[in-house]
Short mmCIF file of C-alpha atoms and ligand atoms in Angstrom, two decimals:
data_model
loop_
_atom_site.label_atom_id
_atom_site.label_comp_id
_atom_site.label_asym_id
_atom_site.label_seq_id
_atom_site.Cartn_x
_atom_site.Cartn_y
_atom_site.Cartn_z
CA UNK V 289 -3.07 139.39 -228.39
CA UNK V 290 -5.86 141.92 -228.32
CA UNK V 291 -8.93 140.46 -230.03
CA UNK V 292 -12.70 140.52 -229.70
CA UNK V 293 -12.67 143.81 -227.79
CA UNK V 294 -14.78 146.90 -228.27
CA UNK V 295 -12.54 149.96 -228.30
CA UNK V 296 -13.99 153.43 -228.09
CA UNK V 297 -11.40 155.49 -229.97
CA UNK V 298 -11.39 159.22 -229.32
CA UNK V 299 -9.43 161.02 -232.01
CA UNK V 300 -8.10 164.39 -230.87
CA UNK V 301 -7.21 167.32 -233.08
CA UNK V 302 -3.55 166.95 -233.86
CA UNK V 303 -1.45 166.24 -236.92
CA UNK V 304 -0.99 162.64 -235.69
CA UNK V 305 -4.73 162.06 -236.25
CA UNK V 306 -3.85 160.54 -239.63
CA UNK V 307 -2.06 157.74 -237.75
CA UNK V 308 -5.30 156.82 -236.00
CA UNK V 309 -6.66 155.67 -239.34
CA UNK V 310 -3.98 153.00 -239.32
CA UNK V 311 -4.79 152.24 -235.68
CA UNK V 312 -8.43 151.58 -236.66
CA UNK V 313 -7.35 149.22 -239.44
CA UNK V 314 -4.90 147.27 -237.28
CA UNK V 315 -7.40 146.92 -234.43
CA UNK V 316 -10.07 145.63 -236.80
CA UNK V 317 -7.60 143.28 -238.51
CA UNK V 318 -7.18 141.61 -235.10
CA UNK V 319 -10.93 141.13 -234.73
CA UNK V 320 -11.78 144.12 -232.54
CA UNK V 321 -14.62 146.60 -232.96
CA UNK V 322 -13.67 150.28 -233.10
CA UNK V 323 -16.27 152.90 -232.22
CA UNK V 324 -14.82 156.22 -233.34
CA UNK V 325 -15.36 159.60 -231.70
CA UNK V 326 -14.01 162.77 -233.32
CA UNK V 327 -13.45 166.05 -231.51
CA UNK V 328 -14.29 169.22 -233.43
CA UNK V 329 -10.57 169.89 -233.90
CA UNK V 330 -9.94 166.34 -235.16
CA UNK V 331 -12.28 166.98 -238.06
CA UNK V 332 -9.77 169.56 -239.33
CA UNK V 333 -7.24 166.73 -239.73
CA UNK V 334 -9.26 163.65 -240.74
CA UNK V 335 -12.73 163.49 -242.22
CA UNK V 336 -15.63 161.70 -240.51
CA UNK V 337 -16.19 159.88 -243.80
CA UNK V 338 -12.75 158.24 -243.90
CA UNK V 339 -12.90 157.35 -240.20
CA UNK V 340 -16.37 155.85 -240.56
CA UNK V 341 -15.42 153.93 -243.70
CA UNK V 342 -12.38 152.36 -242.05
CA UNK V 343 -14.19 151.57 -238.81
CA UNK V 344 -17.38 150.41 -240.56
CA UNK V 345 -19.16 152.17 -237.70
CA UNK V 346 -21.01 155.41 -237.24
CA UNK V 347 -18.74 158.27 -236.14
CA UNK V 348 -19.83 160.04 -232.95
CA UNK V 349 -19.16 163.78 -232.99
CA UNK V 350 -21.69 165.77 -231.05
CA UNK V 351 -22.81 165.66 -227.44
CA UNK V 352 -26.25 166.95 -228.34
CA UNK V 353 -26.79 164.77 -231.39
CA UNK V 354 -30.43 163.67 -231.30
CA UNK V 355 -29.99 160.64 -233.55
CA UNK V 356 -26.95 159.56 -231.59
CA UNK V 357 -28.75 159.89 -228.27
CA UNK V 358 -31.71 157.88 -229.58
CA UNK V 359 -29.47 155.11 -230.90
CA UNK V 360 -27.24 155.02 -227.83
CA UNK V 361 -26.99 157.67 -225.12
CA UNK V 362 -23.53 159.06 -224.42
CA UNK V 363 -23.39 157.48 -220.95
CA UNK V 364 -24.15 154.09 -222.40
CA UNK V 365 -21.68 154.71 -225.23
CA UNK V 366 -18.86 155.33 -222.75
CA UNK V 367 -19.67 152.17 -220.84
CA UNK V 368 -20.38 149.84 -223.74
CA UNK V 369 -16.67 149.70 -224.60
CA UNK V 370 -14.07 147.42 -223.02
CA UNK V 371 -11.55 150.23 -223.24
CA UNK V 372 -11.37 153.90 -224.19
CA UNK V 373 -8.31 154.98 -226.14
CA UNK V 374 -7.49 158.62 -226.87
CA UNK V 375 -5.15 158.85 -229.85
CA UNK V 376 -3.84 161.36 -230.53
CA UNK V 377 -4.38 162.90 -227.12
CA UNK V 378 -3.72 166.65 -227.36
CA UNK V 379 -2.49 168.93 -224.55
CA UNK V 380 -6.02 170.33 -224.38
CA UNK V 381 -7.63 166.90 -224.01
CA UNK V 382 -5.15 166.04 -221.25
CA UNK V 383 -5.99 169.29 -219.47
CA UNK V 384 -9.72 168.63 -219.79
CA UNK V 385 -9.32 165.11 -218.42
CA UNK V 386 -7.15 166.25 -215.52
CA UNK V 387 -9.56 169.08 -214.73
CA UNK V 388 -12.69 166.96 -215.03
CA UNK V 389 -14.28 169.02 -217.82
CA UNK V 390 -17.28 167.71 -219.74
CA UNK V 391 -18.06 170.31 -222.38
CA UNK V 392 -18.05 168.22 -225.53
CA UNK V 393 -18.70 164.60 -226.45
CA UNK V 394 -15.10 163.36 -225.98
CA UNK V 395 -14.56 164.89 -222.54
CA UNK V 396 -18.04 163.84 -221.38
CA UNK V 397 -17.44 160.23 -222.44
CA UNK V 398 -14.15 160.27 -220.52
CA UNK V 399 -15.90 161.58 -217.42
CA UNK V 400 -18.78 159.13 -217.65
CA UNK V 401 -16.76 155.97 -218.09
CA UNK V 402 -15.88 153.26 -215.61
CA UNK V 403 -13.64 151.46 -218.12
CA UNK V 404 -9.84 151.51 -218.49
CA UNK V 405 -8.58 154.58 -220.33
CA UNK V 406 -5.39 154.74 -222.36
CA UNK V 407 -4.00 157.92 -223.89
CA UNK V 408 -1.37 158.33 -226.60
CA UNK V 409 -0.26 161.97 -226.28
CA UNK V 410 1.00 163.86 -229.28
CA UNK V 411 1.90 167.51 -229.39
CA UNK V 412 4.68 170.02 -229.98
CA UNK V 413 7.70 169.36 -227.75
CA UNK V 414 7.30 172.66 -225.86
CA UNK V 415 3.65 171.93 -225.18
CA UNK V 416 4.60 168.49 -223.88
CA UNK V 417 7.34 169.87 -221.64
CA UNK V 418 5.20 172.76 -220.40
CA UNK V 419 4.72 172.56 -216.62
CA UNK V 420 0.94 172.55 -217.07
CA UNK V 421 1.04 169.45 -219.30
CA UNK V 422 3.52 167.71 -217.00
CA UNK V 423 1.29 168.49 -214.02
CA UNK V 424 -1.72 167.08 -215.88
CA UNK V 425 0.31 164.00 -216.78
CA UNK V 426 1.07 163.35 -213.11
CA UNK V 427 -2.61 163.75 -212.25
CA UNK V 428 -3.73 161.38 -215.00
CA UNK V 429 -1.14 158.76 -214.05
CA UNK V 430 -2.22 158.94 -210.41
CA UNK V 431 -5.76 158.20 -211.60
CA UNK V 432 -4.50 155.01 -213.25
CA UNK V 433 -4.86 156.31 -216.77
CA UNK V 434 -2.40 154.49 -218.96
CA UNK V 435 -0.07 156.73 -220.90
CA UNK V 436 1.73 155.44 -224.03
CA UNK V 437 4.51 157.66 -225.35
CA UNK V 438 5.07 160.23 -226.64
CA UNK V 439 8.17 159.20 -228.55
CA UNK V 440 11.16 161.38 -229.17
CA UNK V 441 11.97 162.40 -232.73
CA UNK V 442 11.56 164.86 -235.54
CA UNK V 443 8.18 166.55 -235.36
CA UNK V 444 5.84 167.80 -238.07
CA UNK V 445 6.56 171.35 -236.90
CA UNK V 446 10.29 170.83 -237.58
CA UNK V 447 11.35 170.68 -233.93
CA UNK V 448 13.01 167.71 -232.26
CA UNK V 449 12.15 166.10 -228.93
CA UNK V 450 9.42 164.16 -227.15
CA UNK V 451 6.00 164.71 -228.66
CA UNK V 452 5.45 162.23 -231.49
CA UNK V 453 2.55 159.84 -231.06
CA UNK V 454 3.65 156.24 -230.43
CA UNK V 455 3.53 153.75 -233.27
CA UNK V 456 0.33 151.78 -233.85
CA UNK V 457 1.73 148.46 -232.61
CA UNK V 458 3.00 150.06 -229.38
CA UNK V 459 -0.44 151.53 -228.73
CA UNK V 460 -2.14 148.19 -229.39
CA UNK V 461 0.38 146.31 -227.21
CA UNK V 462 -0.34 148.73 -224.35
CA UNK V 463 -4.06 147.99 -224.60
CA UNK V 464 -3.58 144.42 -223.36
CA UNK V 465 -2.31 145.41 -219.89
CA UNK V 466 -4.77 148.33 -219.85
CA UNK V 467 -7.55 145.77 -220.02
CA UNK V 468 -5.99 144.10 -217.02
CA UNK V 469 -6.75 140.57 -218.14
CA UNK V 470 -4.57 137.74 -216.99
CA UNK V 471 -3.74 135.56 -213.99
CA UNK V 472 -2.13 138.41 -212.04
CA UNK V 473 -5.18 140.66 -212.29
CA UNK V 474 -5.70 142.44 -208.96
CA UNK V 475 -2.15 141.66 -207.78
CA UNK V 476 0.48 144.25 -206.98
CA UNK V 477 4.08 143.38 -207.79
CA UNK V 478 7.12 145.48 -207.00
CA UNK V 479 10.18 145.32 -209.26
CA UNK V 480 13.54 147.02 -208.64
CA UNK V 481 15.79 147.47 -211.65
CA UNK V 482 18.89 149.10 -213.06
CA UNK V 483 22.03 150.26 -211.28
CA UNK V 484 22.15 152.78 -208.47
CA UNK V 485 24.55 155.71 -208.50
CA UNK V 486 26.22 156.93 -205.34
CA UNK V 487 27.57 160.47 -205.33
CA UNK V 488 31.14 161.12 -204.22
CA UNK V 489 31.09 164.84 -204.91
CA UNK V 490 29.01 167.09 -207.23
CA UNK V 491 30.64 165.63 -210.35
CA UNK V 492 31.68 162.06 -209.51
CA UNK V 493 29.82 158.92 -208.58
CA UNK V 494 30.13 155.16 -208.09
CA UNK V 495 27.96 152.91 -210.25
CA UNK V 496 28.02 149.59 -212.13
CA UNK V 497 27.40 148.18 -215.60
CA UNK V 498 23.79 147.07 -215.13
CA UNK V 499 21.64 148.14 -218.09
CA UNK V 500 18.30 147.52 -216.42
CA UNK V 501 17.20 145.37 -219.38
CA UNK V 502 16.32 142.27 -217.33
CA UNK V 503 14.35 144.22 -214.72
CA UNK V 504 12.41 146.14 -217.39
CA UNK V 505 11.57 142.90 -219.19
CA UNK V 506 10.32 141.35 -215.93
CA UNK V 507 8.13 144.37 -215.20
CA UNK V 508 6.65 144.24 -218.68
CA UNK V 509 5.99 140.49 -218.46
CA UNK V 510 4.18 140.97 -215.14
CA UNK V 511 2.07 143.79 -216.59
CA UNK V 512 1.11 141.60 -219.54
CA UNK V 513 -0.24 139.02 -217.07
CA UNK V 514 -2.47 141.71 -215.59
CA UNK V 515 -0.44 142.75 -212.53
CA UNK V 516 -0.24 146.29 -211.24
CA UNK V 517 3.51 146.86 -211.24
CA UNK V 518 5.50 149.44 -209.31
CA UNK V 519 8.83 149.72 -211.09
CA UNK V 520 11.54 151.31 -208.97
CA UNK V 521 14.49 151.99 -211.23
CA UNK V 522 17.93 153.51 -211.03
CA UNK V 523 19.26 155.51 -214.01
CA UNK V 524 18.84 153.38 -217.14
CA UNK V 525 18.62 154.10 -220.85
CA UNK V 526 16.34 151.11 -221.49
CA UNK V 527 12.84 152.37 -222.47
CA UNK V 528 10.41 152.45 -219.56
CA UNK V 529 8.17 149.36 -219.67
CA UNK V 530 4.64 150.15 -220.83
CA UNK V 531 1.94 150.08 -218.19
CA UNK V 532 4.08 150.28 -215.03
CA UNK V 533 4.01 152.89 -212.32
CA UNK V 534 7.63 153.98 -212.53
CA UNK V 535 9.56 155.56 -209.68
CA UNK V 536 12.95 156.90 -210.74
CA UNK V 537 15.70 157.00 -208.14
CA UNK V 538 19.47 157.43 -208.07
CA UNK V 539 20.96 156.03 -204.87
CA UNK V 540 20.40 152.85 -202.86
CA UNK V 541 18.99 154.89 -199.98
CA UNK V 542 16.42 156.47 -202.31
CA UNK V 543 15.62 153.05 -203.76
CA UNK V 544 14.94 151.64 -200.30
CA UNK V 545 12.63 154.58 -199.49
CA UNK V 546 10.73 154.10 -202.77
CA UNK V 547 10.39 150.36 -202.14
CA UNK V 548 9.06 150.89 -198.62
CA UNK V 549 6.61 153.50 -199.94
CA UNK V 550 5.32 151.08 -202.60
CA UNK V 551 4.39 148.35 -200.10
CA UNK V 552 2.14 146.43 -199.59
CA UNK V 553 2.80 144.14 -202.52
CA UNK V 554 1.87 140.52 -203.23
CA UNK V 555 5.31 139.81 -204.69
CA UNK V 556 8.59 141.68 -205.05
CA UNK V 557 11.37 141.04 -207.54
CA UNK V 558 14.72 142.65 -206.74
CA UNK V 559 16.50 142.81 -210.08
CA UNK V 560 18.39 146.04 -209.36
CA UNK V 561 22.17 145.99 -209.21
CA UNK V 562 22.40 148.04 -206.05
CA UNK V 563 25.83 149.56 -205.40
CA UNK V 564 27.28 147.79 -202.36
CA UNK V 565 29.04 150.90 -201.10
CA UNK V 566 28.58 154.62 -201.05
CA UNK V 567 30.91 157.40 -200.04
CA UNK V 568 30.90 157.68 -196.23
CA UNK V 569 30.84 161.45 -196.48
CA UNK V 570 29.52 162.91 -199.72
CA UNK V 571 31.42 166.11 -200.45
CA UNK V 572 29.40 169.15 -201.43
CA UNK V 573 32.49 170.59 -203.13
CA UNK V 574 34.50 169.00 -205.95
CA UNK V 575 37.37 167.00 -204.47
CA UNK V 576 40.67 168.39 -205.87
CA UNK V 577 44.03 166.69 -206.44
CA UNK V 578 46.28 167.72 -203.57
CA UNK V 579 49.45 167.85 -205.68
CA UNK V 580 51.13 164.97 -203.81
CA UNK V 581 50.48 162.48 -206.63
CA UNK V 582 48.86 160.15 -204.09
CA UNK V 583 45.32 158.74 -204.08
CA UNK V 584 42.44 160.81 -202.70
CA UNK V 585 41.32 160.17 -199.16
CA UNK V 586 37.71 159.13 -199.06
CA UNK V 587 36.05 156.33 -197.23
CA UNK V 588 33.30 154.02 -198.35
CA UNK V 589 30.48 152.63 -196.26
CA UNK V 590 28.05 149.80 -196.94
CA UNK V 591 24.63 150.53 -198.43
CA UNK V 592 21.44 149.12 -196.90
CA UNK V 593 20.48 145.73 -198.34
CA UNK V 594 17.06 146.42 -199.83
CA UNK V 595 16.21 142.80 -200.60
CA UNK V 596 17.14 141.60 -197.10
CA UNK V 597 15.31 144.50 -195.46
CA UNK V 598 12.06 143.56 -197.19
CA UNK V 599 12.48 139.76 -197.11
CA UNK V 600 13.22 139.73 -193.37
CA UNK V 601 10.29 141.98 -192.47
CA UNK V 602 7.95 140.64 -189.80
CA UNK V 603 4.97 142.72 -190.86
CA UNK V 604 3.93 143.48 -194.38
CA UNK V 605 6.37 141.14 -196.08
CA UNK V 606 5.27 140.35 -199.66
CA UNK V 607 4.06 136.76 -200.01
CA UNK V 608 6.81 136.04 -202.51
CA UNK V 609 10.24 137.71 -202.48
CA UNK V 610 12.62 137.07 -205.38
CA UNK V 611 16.27 138.12 -205.51
CA UNK V 612 19.05 137.84 -208.04
CA UNK V 613 22.59 136.69 -207.48
CA UNK V 614 25.06 137.83 -210.10
CA UNK V 615 28.36 136.06 -209.50
CA UNK V 616 31.56 135.21 -211.31
CA UNK V 617 32.76 132.32 -209.07
CA UNK V 618 30.99 129.40 -207.36
CA UNK V 619 27.76 130.80 -208.73
CA UNK V 620 25.31 128.22 -207.36
CA UNK V 621 26.90 127.74 -203.94
CA UNK V 622 27.05 131.49 -203.42
CA UNK V 623 23.45 131.92 -204.51
CA UNK V 624 22.20 129.15 -202.20
CA UNK V 625 23.96 130.82 -199.27
CA UNK V 626 22.63 134.24 -200.32
CA UNK V 627 19.05 132.96 -200.36
CA UNK V 628 19.44 131.81 -196.75
CA UNK V 629 21.20 134.95 -195.60
CA UNK V 630 18.81 137.43 -197.21
CA UNK V 631 15.64 135.51 -196.34
CA UNK V 632 14.12 135.55 -199.82
CA UNK V 633 11.99 132.76 -201.29
CA UNK V 634 13.67 132.46 -204.65
CA UNK V 635 17.04 133.48 -206.01
CA UNK V 636 17.82 133.64 -209.70
CA UNK V 637 21.53 133.00 -210.01
CA UNK V 638 23.53 134.01 -213.03
CA UNK V 639 27.14 133.93 -214.08
CA UNK V 640 28.23 137.45 -215.00
CA UNK V 641 31.80 136.64 -216.04
CA UNK V 642 32.68 138.87 -219.03
CA UNK V 643 32.92 135.85 -221.39
CA UNK V 644 29.21 135.07 -220.85
CA UNK V 645 28.22 138.43 -222.41
CA UNK V 646 25.24 138.63 -220.02
CA UNK V 647 25.89 142.05 -218.49
CA UNK V 648 24.66 144.55 -221.09
CA UNK V 649 23.67 141.74 -223.49
CA UNK V 650 20.23 140.56 -224.60
CA UNK V 651 20.48 137.00 -223.24
CA UNK V 652 20.60 135.50 -219.80
CA UNK V 653 21.31 132.04 -218.34
CA UNK V 654 19.77 131.68 -214.91
CA UNK V 655 19.31 129.01 -212.27
CA UNK V 656 16.24 129.24 -210.05
CA UNK V 657 16.97 128.37 -206.44
CA UNK V 658 14.00 127.84 -204.14
CA UNK V 659 13.02 125.62 -201.23
CA UNK V 660 12.26 122.99 -203.90
CA UNK V 661 15.92 122.88 -204.97
CA UNK V 662 18.03 124.04 -207.87
CA UNK V 663 16.55 124.35 -211.36
CA UNK V 664 18.76 125.30 -214.27
CA UNK V 665 17.05 127.21 -217.08
CA UNK V 666 18.52 127.09 -220.61
CA UNK V 667 20.20 130.21 -221.95
CA UNK V 668 17.53 132.39 -223.56
CA UNK V 669 16.61 135.99 -224.28
CA UNK V 670 16.03 138.30 -221.31
CA UNK V 671 12.41 138.67 -222.49
CA UNK V 672 11.94 134.87 -222.33
CA UNK V 673 13.53 134.70 -218.86
CA UNK V 674 11.12 137.45 -217.81
CA UNK V 675 8.07 135.67 -219.25
CA UNK V 676 9.02 132.39 -217.57
CA UNK V 677 9.58 134.09 -214.22
CA UNK V 678 6.30 136.04 -214.48
CA UNK V 679 4.41 132.83 -215.22
CA UNK V 680 6.03 131.13 -212.22
CA UNK V 681 5.05 134.04 -210.01
CA UNK V 682 1.47 133.85 -211.30
CA UNK V 683 1.32 130.08 -210.61
CA UNK V 684 2.70 130.54 -207.11
CA UNK V 685 0.34 133.36 -206.14
CA UNK V 686 -2.68 131.59 -207.65
O1 LIG M 975 24.55 140.69 -202.32
P1 LIG M 975 24.23 140.82 -203.74
O2 LIG M 975 24.36 142.22 -204.27
O3 LIG M 975 24.89 139.85 -204.65
O4 LIG M 975 22.67 140.43 -203.81
C1 LIG M 975 21.96 140.48 -204.96
C2 LIG M 975 20.49 140.64 -204.68
O5 LIG M 975 20.25 141.51 -203.59
C3 LIG M 975 19.76 141.26 -205.84
O6 LIG M 975 18.45 140.76 -205.87
C4 LIG M 975 19.80 142.73 -205.51
O7 LIG M 975 18.75 143.45 -206.15
C5 LIG M 975 19.65 142.72 -204.01
N1 LIG M 975 20.33 143.81 -203.31
C6 LIG M 975 19.61 144.81 -202.68
N2 LIG M 975 20.24 145.78 -201.98
C7 LIG M 975 21.59 145.79 -201.87
C8 LIG M 975 22.35 144.80 -202.49
C9 LIG M 975 21.69 143.83 -203.22
O8 LIG M 975 18.38 144.79 -202.80
N3 LIG M 975 22.17 146.75 -201.18
#
């Protein structure tokens, strides 16, 4: 839980600014100090008086404020915090950050800081989807600025889509990994997740029932222990874990490329359900029925084994490589053999027979197979499995 931290909260000028009043209260409730900064536009939405009253702190508003500079210079102000949060972060603030502007107090503080920065964007859906904003988003992410939201939903302007500022608790939860505390601080962990899809022709593909829930939970658990996580995921409707660097792919071949590009890593967890086969010759035209009533003629070929490729590497192999083995028969024996064959350190075996309800469900029952032997874990939520695995990884890398 986030407590005892000093958060410099920059409130941007958007309709969601009223939600930052709640953010101040909830942060203080947990024993944190909030130092508020208002942009000129923010003052049109919330008053300095209400912000100051809730924060029980002086509100900083002006770059050239003599009293403010005497009490604490703006450079010192930006460095005295444990974390800078920008909520709501407007399209303009994002553009200023990405462009390195420093023409008011908020942008100058963001330029002068050496502390983690988290932004909670909020704006009209078209402004969010505008190429300029998306370009700025990519820039900010590449500079390790943590981005929370925006959420999809009904907007104050009556439109629908992504643009709503995230809820207070989601913003606070994202602050913990932003601070980078925890036993995996300074470690890079790679996680693959979700299914892959393999095109047959422009309209058809091969895939599987993986939801990506277990992989996402693992990524999130690793982030909460302070790891930098590269999350390589196939198409999945599970929300993207907060605080990861996500790489979205479709096919196994793309997943392998993304995994190779993300190395080096201290540990790698291969939770993706990679399609075993792809079409040997992807058709660029839609395959038509030939009128004979018979099956179509198309051949399959085997996909590269991503886990084995990485685990059997001579150079640049992560210190710890973890695979999964989803089976319906002889689960443990198959998993033991798979661990040997693929060269990974640990295998988490699970029974995916339909009656277990594991595929697509919220629970999992896994057995950890390592060089130390076979360890059965009780059936528990996928979040608990993830937390236990992340803790094990932290212990092992320590
Ligand atoms: O062989 P099987 O698919 O059962 O192996 C499961 C493990 O191998 C999982 O960790 C999965 O992510 C990984 N895998 C992979 N690339 C493949 C097939 C499986 O990384 N092509």
